[in-house]
Amino acid sequence: AVGGVLMGRQSALENFGAFSIVFAAPWAAWFVLLLFSVQSKTHLATHRLLGNMVVKACIAVPLSRVVGSALQHTTTLSDGAGYYTGILGTTLLIGSWQGYEFYLYYQE
C-alpha cells in the first residue's frame, strides 16, 4: 500500500493519488481494529482471524489482476479504468467477506 502511494507520481492515470489513498485506507482501518481485537480476544481467535485474512489476500490479489485485465481488454473504458474497475470489484467482494469475518470475530 505504501509503495503504491509513493509511486503515484509516476502513474500516467489521472487521479492515481486519490485511488492510492482509497486503496490504502482499509489497511489503516484493519491495523486499528487489530490493535483493539488483540486486547480483548484470545490469541487463538486472533490467529484464526489473521490466518483467514492472509488466505483472502492470496485469493484476492491474483483474482483482481485477472478480472482487471479481462475488463481492460473487453470493455471500452479508457486507459486503465477497466483494470482498476476490476480491482475495485474484487476488493469490494473480498472486503465484504472479511467484514463478515470481523463481525463473527466480535460476536464470539
XYZ file of C-alpha atoms in Angstrom, residues 4-84:
81
model
C 1.523 2.318 -4.374
C 1.058 5.700 -2.743
C 4.724 6.603 -3.255
C 4.647 5.595 -6.925
C 1.525 7.650 -7.665
C 3.559 10.489 -9.197
C 4.897 8.135 -11.881
C 1.445 6.946 -12.958
C 0.018 8.062 -16.288
C -3.536 7.709 -14.977
C -5.419 10.761 -13.779
C -6.278 10.877 -10.065
C -3.989 7.966 -9.255
C -3.062 9.648 -5.960
C -6.700 9.621 -4.841
C -7.015 5.985 -5.911
C -3.924 5.098 -3.880
C -5.343 6.701 -0.752
C -8.664 4.885 -1.162
C -6.752 1.648 -1.748
C -4.600 2.109 1.377
C -7.390 3.281 3.715
C -8.694 -0.231 4.564
C -5.205 -1.225 5.708
C -5.179 1.636 8.211
C -8.629 0.629 9.493
C -7.512 -3.009 9.673
C -4.494 -2.057 11.775
C -6.602 -0.089 14.279
C -9.185 -2.890 14.541
C -6.410 -5.410 15.006
C -4.936 -3.431 17.908
C -8.293 -3.408 19.682
C -9.052 -7.052 18.919
C -5.760 -8.359 20.288
C -6.538 -6.677 23.596
C -9.898 -8.369 24.023
C -9.690 -11.801 22.383
C -7.730 -14.958 22.893
C -4.614 -15.498 20.846
C -6.213 -18.470 19.084
C -9.192 -16.431 17.865
C -6.933 -13.604 16.705
C -4.596 -16.053 14.964
C -7.569 -17.602 13.152
C -8.788 -14.174 12.045
C -5.358 -13.173 10.747
C -4.908 -16.526 9.004
C -8.245 -16.058 7.244
C -7.126 -12.599 6.160
C -3.934 -13.975 4.640
C -5.907 -16.610 2.730
C -8.241 -13.918 1.400
C -5.255 -11.816 0.306
C -3.799 -14.819 -1.534
C -7.126 -15.228 -3.328
C -7.789 -11.537 -3.931
C -4.512 -10.428 -5.477
C -4.399 -12.794 -8.468
C -8.189 -12.690 -8.880
C -8.224 -8.893 -9.006
C -5.444 -8.871 -11.595
C -7.275 -11.394 -13.814
C -10.623 -9.619 -13.538
C -8.986 -6.231 -14.066
C -7.110 -7.432 -17.118
C -10.244 -9.042 -18.571
C -12.227 -5.821 -18.124
C -9.408 -3.767 -19.590
C -9.380 -5.867 -22.752
C -13.127 -6.409 -23.171
C -14.667 -3.020 -22.329
C -14.482 0.413 -23.885
C -13.274 2.076 -20.684
C -10.338 4.414 -21.234
C -6.736 3.722 -20.217
C -6.586 1.562 -17.126
C -10.138 2.293 -15.980
C -11.245 -1.254 -16.809
C -8.285 -2.667 -14.962
C -8.913 -0.624 -11.839
